[in-house]
PDB file of C-alpha atoms and ligand atoms in Angstrom:
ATOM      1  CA  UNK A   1      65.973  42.758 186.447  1.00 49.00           C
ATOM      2  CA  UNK A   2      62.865  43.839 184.308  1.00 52.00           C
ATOM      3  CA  UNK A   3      63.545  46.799 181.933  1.00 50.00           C
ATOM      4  CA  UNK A   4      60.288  49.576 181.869  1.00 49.00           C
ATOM      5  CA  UNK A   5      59.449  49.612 178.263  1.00 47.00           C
ATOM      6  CA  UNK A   6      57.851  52.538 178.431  1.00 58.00           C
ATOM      7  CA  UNK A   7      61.280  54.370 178.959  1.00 78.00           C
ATOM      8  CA  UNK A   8      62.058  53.619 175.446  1.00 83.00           C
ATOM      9  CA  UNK A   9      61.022  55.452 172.839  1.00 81.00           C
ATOM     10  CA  UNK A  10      61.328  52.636 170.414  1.00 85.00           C
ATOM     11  CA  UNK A  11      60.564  49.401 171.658  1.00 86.00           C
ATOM     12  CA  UNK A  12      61.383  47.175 169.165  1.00 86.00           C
ATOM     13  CA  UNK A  13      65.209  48.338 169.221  1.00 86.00           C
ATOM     14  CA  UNK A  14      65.140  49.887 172.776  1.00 85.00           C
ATOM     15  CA  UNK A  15      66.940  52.738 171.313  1.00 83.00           C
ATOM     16  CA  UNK A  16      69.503  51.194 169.843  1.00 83.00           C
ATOM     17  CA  UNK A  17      68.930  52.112 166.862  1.00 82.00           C
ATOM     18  CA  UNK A  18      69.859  48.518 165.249  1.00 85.00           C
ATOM     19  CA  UNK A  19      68.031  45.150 166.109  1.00 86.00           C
ATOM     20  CA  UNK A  20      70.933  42.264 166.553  1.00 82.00           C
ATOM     21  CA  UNK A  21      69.976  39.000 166.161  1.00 78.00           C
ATOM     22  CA  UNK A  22      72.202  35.983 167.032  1.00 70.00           C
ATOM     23  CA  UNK A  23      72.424  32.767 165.307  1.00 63.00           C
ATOM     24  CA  UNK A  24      70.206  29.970 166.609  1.00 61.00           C
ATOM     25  CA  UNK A  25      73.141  27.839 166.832  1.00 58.00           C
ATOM     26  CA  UNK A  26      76.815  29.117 167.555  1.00 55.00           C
ATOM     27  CA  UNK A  27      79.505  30.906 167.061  1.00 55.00           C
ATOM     28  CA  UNK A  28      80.080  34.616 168.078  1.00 55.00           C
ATOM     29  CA  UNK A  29      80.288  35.673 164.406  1.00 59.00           C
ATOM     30  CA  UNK A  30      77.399  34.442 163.454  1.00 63.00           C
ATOM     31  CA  UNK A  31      74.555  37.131 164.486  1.00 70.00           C
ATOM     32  CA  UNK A  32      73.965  39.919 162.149  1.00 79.00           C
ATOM     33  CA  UNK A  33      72.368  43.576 162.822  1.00 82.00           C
ATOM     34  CA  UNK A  34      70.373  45.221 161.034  1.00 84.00           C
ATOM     35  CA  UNK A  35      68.943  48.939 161.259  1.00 82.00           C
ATOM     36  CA  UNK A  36      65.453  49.472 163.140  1.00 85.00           C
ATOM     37  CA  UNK A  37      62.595  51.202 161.235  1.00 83.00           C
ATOM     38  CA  UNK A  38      62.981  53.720 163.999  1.00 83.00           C
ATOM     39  CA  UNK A  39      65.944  55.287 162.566  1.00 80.00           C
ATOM     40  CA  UNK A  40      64.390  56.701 159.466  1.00 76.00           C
ATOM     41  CA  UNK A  41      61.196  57.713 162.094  1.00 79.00           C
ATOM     42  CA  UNK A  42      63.647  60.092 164.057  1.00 81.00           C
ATOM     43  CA  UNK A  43      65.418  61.454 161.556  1.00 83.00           C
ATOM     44  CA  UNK A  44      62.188  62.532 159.646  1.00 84.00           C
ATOM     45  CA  UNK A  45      61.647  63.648 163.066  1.00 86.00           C
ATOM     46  CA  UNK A  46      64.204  65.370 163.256  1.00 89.00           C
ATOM     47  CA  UNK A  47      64.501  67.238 159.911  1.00 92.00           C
ATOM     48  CA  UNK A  48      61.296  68.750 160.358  1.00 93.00           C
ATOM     49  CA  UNK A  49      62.524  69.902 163.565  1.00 92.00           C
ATOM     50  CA  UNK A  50      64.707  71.506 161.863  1.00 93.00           C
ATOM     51  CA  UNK A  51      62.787  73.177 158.857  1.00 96.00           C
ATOM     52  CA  UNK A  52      61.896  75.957 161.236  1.00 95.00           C
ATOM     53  CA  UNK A  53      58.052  75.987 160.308  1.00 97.00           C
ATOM     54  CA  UNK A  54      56.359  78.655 162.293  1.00 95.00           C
ATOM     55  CA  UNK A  55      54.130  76.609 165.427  1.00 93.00           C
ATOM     56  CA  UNK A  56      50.632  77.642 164.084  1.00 92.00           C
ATOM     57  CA  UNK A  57      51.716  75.782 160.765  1.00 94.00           C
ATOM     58  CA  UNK A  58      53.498  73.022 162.344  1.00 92.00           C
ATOM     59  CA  UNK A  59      49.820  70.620 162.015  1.00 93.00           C
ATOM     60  CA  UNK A  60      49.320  71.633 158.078  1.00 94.00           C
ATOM     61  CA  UNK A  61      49.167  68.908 155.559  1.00 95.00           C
ATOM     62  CA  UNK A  62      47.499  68.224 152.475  1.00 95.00           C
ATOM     63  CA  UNK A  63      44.622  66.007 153.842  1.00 92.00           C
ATOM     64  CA  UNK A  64      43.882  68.724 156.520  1.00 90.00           C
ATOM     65  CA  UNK A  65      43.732  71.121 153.729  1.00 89.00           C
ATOM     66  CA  UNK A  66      39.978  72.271 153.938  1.00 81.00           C
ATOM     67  CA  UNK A  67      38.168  72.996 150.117  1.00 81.00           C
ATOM     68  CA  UNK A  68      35.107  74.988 150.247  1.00 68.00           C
ATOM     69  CA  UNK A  69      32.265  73.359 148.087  1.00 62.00           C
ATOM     70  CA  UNK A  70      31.231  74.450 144.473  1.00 67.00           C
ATOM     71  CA  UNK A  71      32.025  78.077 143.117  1.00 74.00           C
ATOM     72  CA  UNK A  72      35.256  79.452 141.243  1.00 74.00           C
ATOM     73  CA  UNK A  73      36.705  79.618 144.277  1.00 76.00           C
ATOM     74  CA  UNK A  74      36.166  76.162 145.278  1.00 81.00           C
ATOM     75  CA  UNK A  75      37.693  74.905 142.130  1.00 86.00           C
ATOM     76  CA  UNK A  76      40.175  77.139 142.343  1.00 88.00           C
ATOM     77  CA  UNK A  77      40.951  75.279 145.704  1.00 90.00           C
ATOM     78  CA  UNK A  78      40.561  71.855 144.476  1.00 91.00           C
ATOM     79  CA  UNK A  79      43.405  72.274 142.016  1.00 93.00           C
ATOM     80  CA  UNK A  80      45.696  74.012 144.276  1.00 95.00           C
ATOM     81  CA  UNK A  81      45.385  71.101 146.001  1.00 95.00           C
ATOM     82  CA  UNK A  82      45.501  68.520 143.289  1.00 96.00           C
ATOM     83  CA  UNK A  83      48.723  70.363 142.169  1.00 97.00           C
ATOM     84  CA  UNK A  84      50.365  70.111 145.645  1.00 98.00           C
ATOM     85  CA  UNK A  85      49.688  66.487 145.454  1.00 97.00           C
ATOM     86  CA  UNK A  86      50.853  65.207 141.999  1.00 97.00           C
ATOM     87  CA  UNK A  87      53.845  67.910 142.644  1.00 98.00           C
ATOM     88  CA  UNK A  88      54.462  65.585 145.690  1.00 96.00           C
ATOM     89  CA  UNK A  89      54.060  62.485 143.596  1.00 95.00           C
ATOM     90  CA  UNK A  90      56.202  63.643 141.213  1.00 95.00           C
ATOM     91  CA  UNK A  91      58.708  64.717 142.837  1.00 94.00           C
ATOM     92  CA  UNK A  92      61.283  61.571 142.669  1.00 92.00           C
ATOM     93  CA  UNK A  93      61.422  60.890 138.749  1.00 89.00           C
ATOM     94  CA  UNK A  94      61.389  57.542 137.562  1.00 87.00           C
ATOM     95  CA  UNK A  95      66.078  57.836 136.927  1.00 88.00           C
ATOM     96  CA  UNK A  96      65.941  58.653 141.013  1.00 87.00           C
ATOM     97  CA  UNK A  97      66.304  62.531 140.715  1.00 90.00           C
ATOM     98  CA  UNK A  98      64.672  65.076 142.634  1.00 94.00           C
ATOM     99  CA  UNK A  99      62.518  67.705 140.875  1.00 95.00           C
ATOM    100  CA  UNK A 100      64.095  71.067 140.380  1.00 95.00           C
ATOM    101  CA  UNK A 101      61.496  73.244 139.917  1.00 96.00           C
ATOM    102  CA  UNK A 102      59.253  74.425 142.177  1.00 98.00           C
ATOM    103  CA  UNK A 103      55.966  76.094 142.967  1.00 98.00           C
ATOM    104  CA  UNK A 104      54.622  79.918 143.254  1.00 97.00           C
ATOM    105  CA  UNK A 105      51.448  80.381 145.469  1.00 96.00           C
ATOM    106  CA  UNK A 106      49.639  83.169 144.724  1.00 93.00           C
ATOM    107  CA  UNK A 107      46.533  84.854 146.504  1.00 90.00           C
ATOM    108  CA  UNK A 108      45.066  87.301 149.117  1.00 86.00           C
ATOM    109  CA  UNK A 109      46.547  87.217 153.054  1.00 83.00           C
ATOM    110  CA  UNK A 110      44.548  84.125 154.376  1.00 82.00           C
ATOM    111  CA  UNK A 111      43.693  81.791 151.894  1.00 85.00           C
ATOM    112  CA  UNK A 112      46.074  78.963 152.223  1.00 89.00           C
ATOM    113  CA  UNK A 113      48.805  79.532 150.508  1.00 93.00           C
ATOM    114  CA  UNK A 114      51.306  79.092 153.471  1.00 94.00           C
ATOM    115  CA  UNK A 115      49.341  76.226 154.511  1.00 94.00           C
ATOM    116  CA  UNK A 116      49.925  74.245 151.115  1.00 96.00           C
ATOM    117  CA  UNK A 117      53.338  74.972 150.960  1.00 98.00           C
ATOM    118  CA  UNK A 118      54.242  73.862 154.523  1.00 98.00           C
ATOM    119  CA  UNK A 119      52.449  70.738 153.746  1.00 97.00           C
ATOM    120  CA  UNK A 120      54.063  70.173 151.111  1.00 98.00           C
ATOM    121  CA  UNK A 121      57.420  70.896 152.640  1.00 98.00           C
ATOM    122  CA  UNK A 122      56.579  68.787 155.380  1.00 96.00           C
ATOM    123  CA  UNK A 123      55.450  66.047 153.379  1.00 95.00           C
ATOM    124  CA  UNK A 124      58.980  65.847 151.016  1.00 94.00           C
ATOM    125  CA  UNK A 125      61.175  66.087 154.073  1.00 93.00           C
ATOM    126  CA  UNK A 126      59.239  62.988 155.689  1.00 89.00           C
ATOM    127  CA  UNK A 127      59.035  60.901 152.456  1.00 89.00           C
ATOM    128  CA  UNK A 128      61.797  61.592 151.297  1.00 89.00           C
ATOM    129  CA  UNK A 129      64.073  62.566 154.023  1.00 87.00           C
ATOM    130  CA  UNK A 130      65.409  65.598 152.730  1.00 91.00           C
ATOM    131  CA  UNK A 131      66.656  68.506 154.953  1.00 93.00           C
ATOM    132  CA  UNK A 132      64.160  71.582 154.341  1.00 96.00           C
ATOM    133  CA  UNK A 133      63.469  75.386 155.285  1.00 97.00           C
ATOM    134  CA  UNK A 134      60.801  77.728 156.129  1.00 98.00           C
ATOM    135  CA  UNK A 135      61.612  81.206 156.216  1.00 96.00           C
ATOM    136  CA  UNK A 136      59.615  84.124 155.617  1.00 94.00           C
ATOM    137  CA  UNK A 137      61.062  86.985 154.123  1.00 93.00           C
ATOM    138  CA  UNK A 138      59.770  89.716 156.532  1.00 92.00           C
ATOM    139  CA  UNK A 139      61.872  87.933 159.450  1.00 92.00           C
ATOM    140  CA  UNK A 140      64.549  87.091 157.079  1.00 91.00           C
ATOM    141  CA  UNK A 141      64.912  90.522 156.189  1.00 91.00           C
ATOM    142  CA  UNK A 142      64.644  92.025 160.105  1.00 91.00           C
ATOM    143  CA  UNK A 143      67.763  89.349 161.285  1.00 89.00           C
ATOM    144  CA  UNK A 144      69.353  90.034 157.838  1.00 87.00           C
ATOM    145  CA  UNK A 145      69.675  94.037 159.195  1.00 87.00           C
ATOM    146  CA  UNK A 146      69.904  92.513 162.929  1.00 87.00           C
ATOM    147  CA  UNK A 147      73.298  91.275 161.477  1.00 84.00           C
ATOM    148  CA  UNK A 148      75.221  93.625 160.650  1.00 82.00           C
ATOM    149  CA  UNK A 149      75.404  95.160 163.957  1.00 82.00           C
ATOM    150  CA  UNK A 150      78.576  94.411 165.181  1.00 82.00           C
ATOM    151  CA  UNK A 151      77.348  92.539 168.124  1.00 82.00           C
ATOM    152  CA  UNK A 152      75.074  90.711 166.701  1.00 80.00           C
ATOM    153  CA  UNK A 153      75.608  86.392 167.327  1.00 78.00           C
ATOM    154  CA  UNK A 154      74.253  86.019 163.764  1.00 79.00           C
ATOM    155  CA  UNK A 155      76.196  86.148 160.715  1.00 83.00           C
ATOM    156  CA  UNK A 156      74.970  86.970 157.252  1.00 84.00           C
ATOM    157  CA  UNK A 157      76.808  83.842 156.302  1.00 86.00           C
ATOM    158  CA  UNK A 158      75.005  81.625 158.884  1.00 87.00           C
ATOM    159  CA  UNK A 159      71.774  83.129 157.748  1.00 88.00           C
ATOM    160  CA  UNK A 160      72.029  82.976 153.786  1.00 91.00           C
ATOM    161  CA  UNK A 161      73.874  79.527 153.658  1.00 92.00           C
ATOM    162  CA  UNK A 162      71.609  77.276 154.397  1.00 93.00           C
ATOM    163  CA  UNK A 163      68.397  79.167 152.525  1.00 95.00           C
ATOM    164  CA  UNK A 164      71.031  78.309 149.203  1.00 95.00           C
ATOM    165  CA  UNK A 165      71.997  75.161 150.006  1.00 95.00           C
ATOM    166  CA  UNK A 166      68.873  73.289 151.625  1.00 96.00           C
ATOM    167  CA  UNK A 167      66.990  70.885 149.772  1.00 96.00           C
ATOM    168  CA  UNK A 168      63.954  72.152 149.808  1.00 97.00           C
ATOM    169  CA  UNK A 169      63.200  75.909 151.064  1.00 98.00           C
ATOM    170  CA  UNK A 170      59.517  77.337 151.194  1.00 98.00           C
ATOM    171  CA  UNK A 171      60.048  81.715 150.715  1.00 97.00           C
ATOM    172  CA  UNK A 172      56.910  82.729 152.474  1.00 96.00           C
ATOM    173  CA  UNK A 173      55.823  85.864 151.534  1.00 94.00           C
ATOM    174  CA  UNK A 174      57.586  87.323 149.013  1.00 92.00           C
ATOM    175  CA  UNK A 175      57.056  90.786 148.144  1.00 87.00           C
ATOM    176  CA  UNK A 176      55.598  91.462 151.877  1.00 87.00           C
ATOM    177  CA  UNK A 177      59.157  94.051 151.956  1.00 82.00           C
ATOM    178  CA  UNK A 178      59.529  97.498 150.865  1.00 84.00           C
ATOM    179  CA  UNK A 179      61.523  96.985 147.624  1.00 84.00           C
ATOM    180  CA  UNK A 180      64.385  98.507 148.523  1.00 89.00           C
ATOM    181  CA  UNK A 181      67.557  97.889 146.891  1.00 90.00           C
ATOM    182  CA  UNK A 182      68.789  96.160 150.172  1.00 88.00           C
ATOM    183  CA  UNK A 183      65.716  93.653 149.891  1.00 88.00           C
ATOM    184  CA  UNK A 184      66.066  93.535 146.001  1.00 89.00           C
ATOM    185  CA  UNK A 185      69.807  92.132 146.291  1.00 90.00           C
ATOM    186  CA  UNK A 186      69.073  90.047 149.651  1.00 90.00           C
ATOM    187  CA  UNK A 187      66.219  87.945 146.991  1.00 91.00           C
ATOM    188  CA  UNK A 188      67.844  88.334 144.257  1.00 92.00           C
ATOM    189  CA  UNK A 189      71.331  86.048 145.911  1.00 93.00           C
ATOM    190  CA  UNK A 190      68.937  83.479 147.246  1.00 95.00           C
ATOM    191  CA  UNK A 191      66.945  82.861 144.224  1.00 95.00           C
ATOM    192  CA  UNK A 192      69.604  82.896 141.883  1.00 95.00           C
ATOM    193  CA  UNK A 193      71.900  80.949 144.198  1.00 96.00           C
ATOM    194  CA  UNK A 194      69.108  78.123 144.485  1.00 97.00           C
ATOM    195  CA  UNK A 195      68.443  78.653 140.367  1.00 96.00           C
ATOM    196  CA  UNK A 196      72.089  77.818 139.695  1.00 96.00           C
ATOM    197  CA  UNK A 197      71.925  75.107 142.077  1.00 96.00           C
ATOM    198  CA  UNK A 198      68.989  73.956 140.611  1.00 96.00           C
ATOM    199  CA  UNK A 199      67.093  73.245 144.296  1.00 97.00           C
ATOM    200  CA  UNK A 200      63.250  73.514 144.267  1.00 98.00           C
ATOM    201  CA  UNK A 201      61.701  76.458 146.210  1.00 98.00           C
ATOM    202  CA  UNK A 202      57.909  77.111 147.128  1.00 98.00           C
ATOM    203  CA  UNK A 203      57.375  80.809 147.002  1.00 97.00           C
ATOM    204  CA  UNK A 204      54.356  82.561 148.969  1.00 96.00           C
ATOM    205  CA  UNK A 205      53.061  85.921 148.224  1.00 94.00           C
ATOM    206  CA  UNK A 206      49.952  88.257 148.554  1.00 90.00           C
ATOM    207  CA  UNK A 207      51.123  90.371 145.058  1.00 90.00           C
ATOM    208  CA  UNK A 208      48.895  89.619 141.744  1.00 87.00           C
ATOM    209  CA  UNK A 209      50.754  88.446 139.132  1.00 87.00           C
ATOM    210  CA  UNK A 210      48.632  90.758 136.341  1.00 82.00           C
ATOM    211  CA  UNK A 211      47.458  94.282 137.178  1.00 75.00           C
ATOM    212  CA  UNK A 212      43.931  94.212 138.132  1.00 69.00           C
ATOM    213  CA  UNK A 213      42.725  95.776 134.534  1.00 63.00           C
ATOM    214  CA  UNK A 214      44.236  92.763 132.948  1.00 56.00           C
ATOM    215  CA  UNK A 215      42.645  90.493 135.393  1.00 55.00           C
ATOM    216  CA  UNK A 216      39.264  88.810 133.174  1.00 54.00           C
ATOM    217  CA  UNK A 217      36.042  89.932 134.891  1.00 50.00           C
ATOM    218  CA  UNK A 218      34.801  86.653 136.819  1.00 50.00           C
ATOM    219  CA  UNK A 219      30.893  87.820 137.078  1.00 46.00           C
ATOM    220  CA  UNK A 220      28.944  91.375 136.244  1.00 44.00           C
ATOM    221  CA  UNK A 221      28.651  91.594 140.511  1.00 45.00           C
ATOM    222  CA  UNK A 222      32.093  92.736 140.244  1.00 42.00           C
ATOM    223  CA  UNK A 223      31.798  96.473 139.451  1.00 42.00           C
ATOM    224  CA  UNK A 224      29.776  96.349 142.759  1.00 41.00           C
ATOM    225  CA  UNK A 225      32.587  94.951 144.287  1.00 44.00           C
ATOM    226  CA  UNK A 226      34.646  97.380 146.876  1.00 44.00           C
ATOM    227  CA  UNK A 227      38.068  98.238 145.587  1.00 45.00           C
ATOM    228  CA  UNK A 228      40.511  95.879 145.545  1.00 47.00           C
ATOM    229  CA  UNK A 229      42.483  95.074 148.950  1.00 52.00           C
ATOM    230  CA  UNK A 230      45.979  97.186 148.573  1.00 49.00           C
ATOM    231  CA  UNK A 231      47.959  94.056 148.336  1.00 49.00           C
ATOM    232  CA  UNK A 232      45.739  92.754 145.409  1.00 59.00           C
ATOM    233  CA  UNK A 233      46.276  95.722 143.382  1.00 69.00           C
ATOM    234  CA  UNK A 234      49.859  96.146 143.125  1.00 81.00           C
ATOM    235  CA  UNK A 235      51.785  93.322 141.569  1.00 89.00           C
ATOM    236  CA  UNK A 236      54.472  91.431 142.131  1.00 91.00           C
ATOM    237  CA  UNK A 237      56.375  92.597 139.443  1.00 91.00           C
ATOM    238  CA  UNK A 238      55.923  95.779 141.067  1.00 88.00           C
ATOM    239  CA  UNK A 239      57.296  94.703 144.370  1.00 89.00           C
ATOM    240  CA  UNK A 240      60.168  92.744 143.159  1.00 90.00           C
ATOM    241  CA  UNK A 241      61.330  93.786 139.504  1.00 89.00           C
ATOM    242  CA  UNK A 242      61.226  92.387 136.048  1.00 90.00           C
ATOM    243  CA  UNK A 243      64.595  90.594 135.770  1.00 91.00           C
ATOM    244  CA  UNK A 244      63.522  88.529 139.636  1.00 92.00           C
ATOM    245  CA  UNK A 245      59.782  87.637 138.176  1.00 92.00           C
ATOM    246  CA  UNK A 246      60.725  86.253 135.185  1.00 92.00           C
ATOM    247  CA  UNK A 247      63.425  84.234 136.536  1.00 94.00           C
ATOM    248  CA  UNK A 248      60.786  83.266 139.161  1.00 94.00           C
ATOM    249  CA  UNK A 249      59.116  81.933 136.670  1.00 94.00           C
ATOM    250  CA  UNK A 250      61.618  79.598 135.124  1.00 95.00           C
ATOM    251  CA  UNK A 251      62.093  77.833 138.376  1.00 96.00           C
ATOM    252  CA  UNK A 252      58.323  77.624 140.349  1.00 97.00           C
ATOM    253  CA  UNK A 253      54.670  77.263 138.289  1.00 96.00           C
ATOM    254  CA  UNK A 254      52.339  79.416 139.396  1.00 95.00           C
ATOM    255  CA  UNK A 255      49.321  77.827 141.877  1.00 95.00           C
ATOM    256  CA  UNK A 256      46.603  80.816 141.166  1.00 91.00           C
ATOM    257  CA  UNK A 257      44.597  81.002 144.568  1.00 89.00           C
ATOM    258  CA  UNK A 258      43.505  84.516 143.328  1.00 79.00           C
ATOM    259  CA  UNK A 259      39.780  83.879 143.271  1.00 74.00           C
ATOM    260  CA  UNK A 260      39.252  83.049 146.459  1.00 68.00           C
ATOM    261  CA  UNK A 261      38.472  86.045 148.352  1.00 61.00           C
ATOM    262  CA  UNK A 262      35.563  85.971 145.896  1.00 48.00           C
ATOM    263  CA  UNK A 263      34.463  82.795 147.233  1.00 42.00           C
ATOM    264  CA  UNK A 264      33.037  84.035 150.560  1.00 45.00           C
ATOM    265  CA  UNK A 265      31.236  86.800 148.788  1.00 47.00           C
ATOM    266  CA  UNK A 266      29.429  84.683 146.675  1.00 44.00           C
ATOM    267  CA  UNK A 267      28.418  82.623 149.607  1.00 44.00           C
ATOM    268  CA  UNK A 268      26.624  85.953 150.775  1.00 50.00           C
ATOM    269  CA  UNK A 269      24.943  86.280 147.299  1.00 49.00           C
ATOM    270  CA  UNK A 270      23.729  82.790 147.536  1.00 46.00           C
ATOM    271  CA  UNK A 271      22.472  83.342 151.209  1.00 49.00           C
ATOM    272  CA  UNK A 272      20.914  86.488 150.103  1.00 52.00           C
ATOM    273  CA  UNK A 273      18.837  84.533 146.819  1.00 48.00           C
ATOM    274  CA  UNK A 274      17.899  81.644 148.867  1.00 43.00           C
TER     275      UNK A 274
HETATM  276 ZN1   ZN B   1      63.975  51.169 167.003  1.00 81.39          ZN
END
C-alpha cells in the first residue's frame, strides 16, 4: 500500500524524527540512525511558539525592518538596525558562551522599537535554539494583580519564574506603569533576578533617557516644534527610579531611536521647500 506523502509533515523522515538506514549487506546490527534535519526545524518551531510574541509582531525580523532614507532619523534607523544585527552576530562568543548583556530600545510609541526586539528575539531562539519570552509589562502587571485573587488559576510563581529563568526575555515597555511601589518591586525582582543570573534581556520603552533640556537641539526648526509628546518629556528615571536605571544600564546598551519622530516632520519641511 502507497503512503500519501503529503500527510507528513517531514518527508524525508516521515515524522520519525530519525532517518535509519540499513546496511547494504547483512546483519540486523548493522544499520545506523541518525537524527533528521527536521528535528531542530520543529523545535525552533516550537520555541517560538512558545515565546508568547503578541500576533501583530509574530512576522517581524530584521530584513523586514523598513529604514526611511537620508535624515537624522534615517541614520538613526540604520544603526538601530546595524546594532540588532552584529548584537545577533555576536551573540555566541568565539569559547561557546552566550552574551549576557543585553539591549535597551529607546524612542516615541511607534517607531520600531518592539519590532527590533522581537526580531531579534525571534532570530536567537531560531539560530540558536534557545527558549525565549515576550512579555510586556502593562499585561504583566494586570495578571500579576489578577493573581492574587484567591481564585485566580495563575500563580505569582508561574508568572515570575520563567521571566527569571528564560534565556532570552524581551520587557516591552517598560515604564508604560504608574510607578507604584507594587510595580517598582514587581521590576525590580525580574531585573535583578535575570542580572544575577546573568541572562540577556531586550528592554522597550517610550521614557527619554535625559530630560528634554539636556537633550542637544537637532536643528533651529525646533523651537517651532509643538511641545513634546507626554511620554517624551518625562524620563525613565522618572518612571522607574535611580537605583533600577543604573542597574539597567550595566546589563542592556542603549539603541537611541529618539530622533525619529523628527524624521516625518522633516519630510514635511522638505515637501514644503521643494
Ligand atoms: Zn524529518
Amino acid at each position: 500500500m502507497l503512503d500519501a506523502p503529503a500527510r507528513y509533515r517531514c518527508t524525508v523522515c516521515r515524522d520519525r524524527g530519525w532517518i535509519v538506514s540499513r546496511a547494504p549487506d547483512d546483519g540486523l546490527d548493522s544499520g545506523s540512525a541518525r537524527p533528521c534535519d527536521c528535528r531542530g526545524r520543529q523545535r525552533g518551531e516550537r520555541l517560538l511558539e512558545e515565546t508568547g510574541i503578541p500576533e501583530r509582531y509574530r512576522q517581524c525580523t530584521l530584513e523586514n525592518f523598513l529604514v526611511a532614507d537620508g535624515g537624522v532619523a534615517g541614520e538613526e534607523l540604520v544603526r538601530a538596525r546595524a546594532t540588532c544585527q552584529s548584537y545577533v552576530e555576536g551573540f555566541l562568543a568565539s569559547d561557546g558562551t552566550f552574551c549576557q548583556s543585553g539591549l535597551l530600545f529607546v524612542g516615541r510609541v511607534g517607531v520600531g522599537k518592539t519590532h527590533l526586539a522581537v526580531a531579534v528575539l525571534r532570530e536567537l531562539v531560531r539560530r540558536f535554539g534557545l527558549p525565549g519570552r515576550f512579555v510586556d509589562f502593562t499585561t504583566l502587571v494586570h495578571r500579576m494583580q489578577v493573581s492574587f485573587d484567591p481564585t485566580s488559576e495563575e500563580s505569582r510563581r508561574q508568572l515570575l519564574d520563567p521571566l527569571g529563568s528564560v534565556d532570552v526575555l524581551v520587557l516591552d515597555e517598560l515604564g508604560a506603569q504608574k510607578p507604584t511601589p507594587f510595580v517598582r518591586d514587581l521590576l525590580y525582582l525580574i531585573v535583578n533576578t535575570r542580572y544575577a543570573r546573568r541572562l540577556p534581556t531586550l528592554f522597550t520603552t517610550n521614557f527619554a533617557l535625559e530630560a528634554p533640556s539636556a537633550r542637544p537641539q537637532r536643528s533651529l526648526d525646533r523651537a517651532a516644534d509643538p511641545p513634546d509628546d507626554a511620554a517624551i518629556a518625562v524620563t525613565l528615571e522618572q518612571r522607574i527610579g535611580a537605583p533600577l536605571l543604573s542597574r539597567l544600564f550595566e546589563m542592556a546598551r542603549p539603541v537611541l531611536l529618539d530622533s525619529v519622530r523628527d524624521y516625518r516632520r522633516e519630510i514635511r519641511m522638505h515637501q514644503l521647500r521643494t
